Short mmCIF file of C-alpha atoms in Angstrom, two decimals:
data_model
loop_
_atom_site.label_atom_id
_atom_site.label_comp_id
_atom_site.label_asym_id
_atom_site.label_seq_id
_atom_site.Cartn_x
_atom_site.Cartn_y
_atom_site.Cartn_z
CA MET A 1 -16.63 -18.93 14.98
CA ASN A 2 -17.53 -15.39 13.91
CA LYS A 3 -15.20 -12.83 15.53
CA VAL A 4 -13.45 -9.78 14.08
CA ALA A 5 -10.96 -7.30 15.55
CA LEU A 6 -10.00 -4.09 13.74
CA VAL A 7 -7.89 -1.02 14.46
CA GLY A 8 -8.46 2.03 12.29
CA ARG A 9 -9.46 5.66 12.00
CA LEU A 10 -13.00 6.95 11.63
CA THR A 11 -13.53 8.20 8.08
CA ARG A 12 -16.30 10.58 9.16
CA ASP A 13 -18.09 11.66 12.31
CA PRO A 14 -20.23 8.87 13.81
CA GLU A 15 -24.00 8.97 13.24
CA LEU A 16 -26.19 8.41 16.32
CA LYS A 17 -29.86 7.45 16.08
CA TYR A 18 -32.37 5.94 18.47
CA GLY A 19 -34.52 2.92 17.68
CA GLN A 20 -38.23 2.55 18.39
CA GLN A 21 -37.60 1.30 21.93
CA GLY A 22 -35.10 4.09 22.62
CA MET A 23 -31.97 1.99 22.00
CA ALA A 24 -29.00 4.08 20.86
CA ILE A 25 -27.56 2.98 17.51
CA CYS A 26 -24.29 4.41 16.22
CA ARG A 27 -22.81 3.83 12.74
CA PHE A 28 -19.39 4.79 11.46
CA SER A 29 -16.84 3.60 8.95
CA LEU A 30 -13.20 2.83 9.60
CA ALA A 31 -10.14 3.12 7.41
CA VAL A 32 -8.15 -0.05 8.17
CA LYS A 33 -4.75 -0.58 6.54
CA ARG A 34 -4.20 -3.93 4.87
CA PRO A 35 -1.28 -5.75 6.47
CA ARG A 36 1.71 -6.75 4.37
CA SER A 37 0.48 -4.79 1.37
CA LYS A 38 3.22 -3.42 -0.88
CA GLU A 39 0.91 -0.55 -1.78
CA ASP A 40 -0.92 1.69 0.66
CA LYS A 41 -4.24 -0.16 0.54
CA ALA A 42 -7.04 0.08 3.04
CA ASP A 43 -10.49 -1.34 3.63
CA PHE A 44 -13.44 0.73 4.83
CA PRO A 45 -15.84 -1.47 6.82
CA MET A 46 -19.04 -0.08 8.27
CA VAL A 47 -19.39 -0.56 12.03
CA THR A 48 -22.61 -0.51 14.06
CA CYS A 49 -22.73 -0.45 17.86
CA PHE A 50 -25.59 -0.19 20.33
CA GLY A 51 -26.54 1.17 23.76
CA LYS A 52 -24.01 2.93 25.97
CA ILE A 53 -21.15 2.05 23.61
CA ALA A 54 -23.01 3.80 20.79
CA GLU A 55 -23.55 6.93 22.87
CA ALA A 56 -19.90 7.03 24.00
CA VAL A 57 -18.60 6.71 20.44
CA ALA A 58 -20.96 9.42 19.19
CA ASN A 59 -20.10 11.79 22.06
CA TYR A 60 -16.33 11.35 22.21
CA GLN A 61 -15.08 10.30 18.75
CA THR A 62 -14.84 12.28 15.52
CA LYS A 63 -13.45 11.88 12.04
CA GLY A 64 -9.79 10.81 12.31
CA SER A 65 -10.07 9.24 15.77
CA LEU A 66 -8.16 5.99 16.22
CA VAL A 67 -10.24 3.13 17.66
CA ALA A 68 -10.04 -0.62 18.17
CA VAL A 69 -13.25 -2.50 17.42
CA SER A 70 -14.19 -6.09 18.18
CA GLY A 71 -17.42 -7.80 17.28
CA ILE A 72 -18.91 -10.02 14.60
CA ILE A 73 -19.35 -9.82 10.83
CA ALA A 74 -23.00 -9.63 9.79
CA THR A 75 -24.32 -9.96 6.25
CA ASP A 76 -27.78 -9.14 5.01
CA LYS A 77 -29.58 -8.75 1.71
CA TYR A 78 -32.63 -6.83 0.63
CA GLU A 79 -34.36 -5.85 -2.58
CA LYS A 80 -34.46 -2.29 -3.86
CA ASP A 81 -35.86 -1.23 -7.24
CA GLY A 82 -35.89 -4.87 -8.37
CA ARG A 83 -32.20 -5.40 -7.52
CA VAL A 84 -30.83 -7.53 -4.70
CA ILE A 85 -28.50 -5.48 -2.47
CA TYR A 86 -25.99 -7.25 -0.21
CA LYS A 87 -24.72 -5.55 2.92
CA THR A 88 -21.80 -6.54 5.15
CA GLU A 89 -20.97 -4.76 8.39
CA VAL A 90 -19.29 -5.24 11.75
CA LEU A 91 -21.61 -5.40 14.78
CA ALA A 92 -19.34 -4.15 17.54
CA ASP A 93 -19.56 -5.35 21.11
CA GLU A 94 -16.43 -3.39 22.12
CA VAL A 95 -14.96 -0.09 20.95
CA GLU A 96 -11.74 1.07 22.58
CA PHE A 97 -10.65 4.70 22.17
CA LEU A 98 -6.96 4.83 21.23
CA GLY A 99 -6.62 8.58 20.75
CA LYS A 100 -7.48 11.38 18.41
CA LYS A 101 -5.38 11.84 15.30
CA ASP A 102 -4.15 15.35 16.11
CA VAL A 103 -3.21 14.41 19.70
CA VAL A 104 -1.22 11.35 18.60
CA GLU A 105 0.58 13.27 15.83
CA ARG A 106 1.50 16.11 18.21
CA GLN A 107 2.83 13.64 20.77
CA LEU A 108 4.87 11.74 18.17
CA GLU A 109 6.58 15.00 17.11
CA HIS A 110 8.19 15.19 20.58
CA VAL A 111 9.40 11.59 20.79
CA ASP A 112 13.17 10.98 20.72
CA PRO A 113 13.94 9.25 17.39
CA GLY A 114 16.52 7.07 19.16
CA GLN A 115 13.81 5.08 20.94
CA ASN A 116 12.38 1.98 19.34
CA ASP A 117 8.84 2.06 17.91
CA TRP A 118 7.25 0.16 20.83
CA GLU A 119 8.56 2.68 23.36
CA LYS A 120 7.25 5.56 21.24
CA LEU A 121 3.83 3.99 20.84
CA GLY A 122 3.52 3.09 24.52
CA ARG A 123 4.40 6.61 25.63
CA VAL A 124 1.96 8.19 23.15
CA ILE A 125 -0.90 5.90 24.19
CA ASP A 126 -0.22 6.58 27.89
CA GLN A 127 -0.43 10.32 27.23
CA CYS A 128 -3.61 9.94 25.16
CA ASP A 129 -5.42 8.11 27.96
CA ASP A 130 -6.38 11.52 29.38
CA ASP A 131 -8.70 11.99 26.38
CA VAL A 132 -10.76 8.93 27.30
CA PRO A 133 -13.93 10.04 29.12
CA PHE A 134 -14.16 7.04 31.47
#
């Protein structure tokens, strides 16, 4: 089975291009924290999505946006200047918008510190839903 699910922040604005048949193709990279790491370590996978998902990501997400991605891992290799180059990326079939960094941080500033973390997160996500364009 080849299935991956990631939650992270875009490290740069997404890049939107159109293929020869007019298919939208969007590429972006995510900063994804490593779980249970004693140090602040992260991975930075490249993500590619297609069609309407690609257009939505390109139109509504920017550097720092928090998203959840699910899809498959794809590997490829090619030759360049006599060297073999290996490429690994996530081909996304779903991208869920979880909120923009500045909106989430502003909302968290106004949360009562007496609440547990799940209550804080649920309230922030509910308030960020207004940013989602659909």
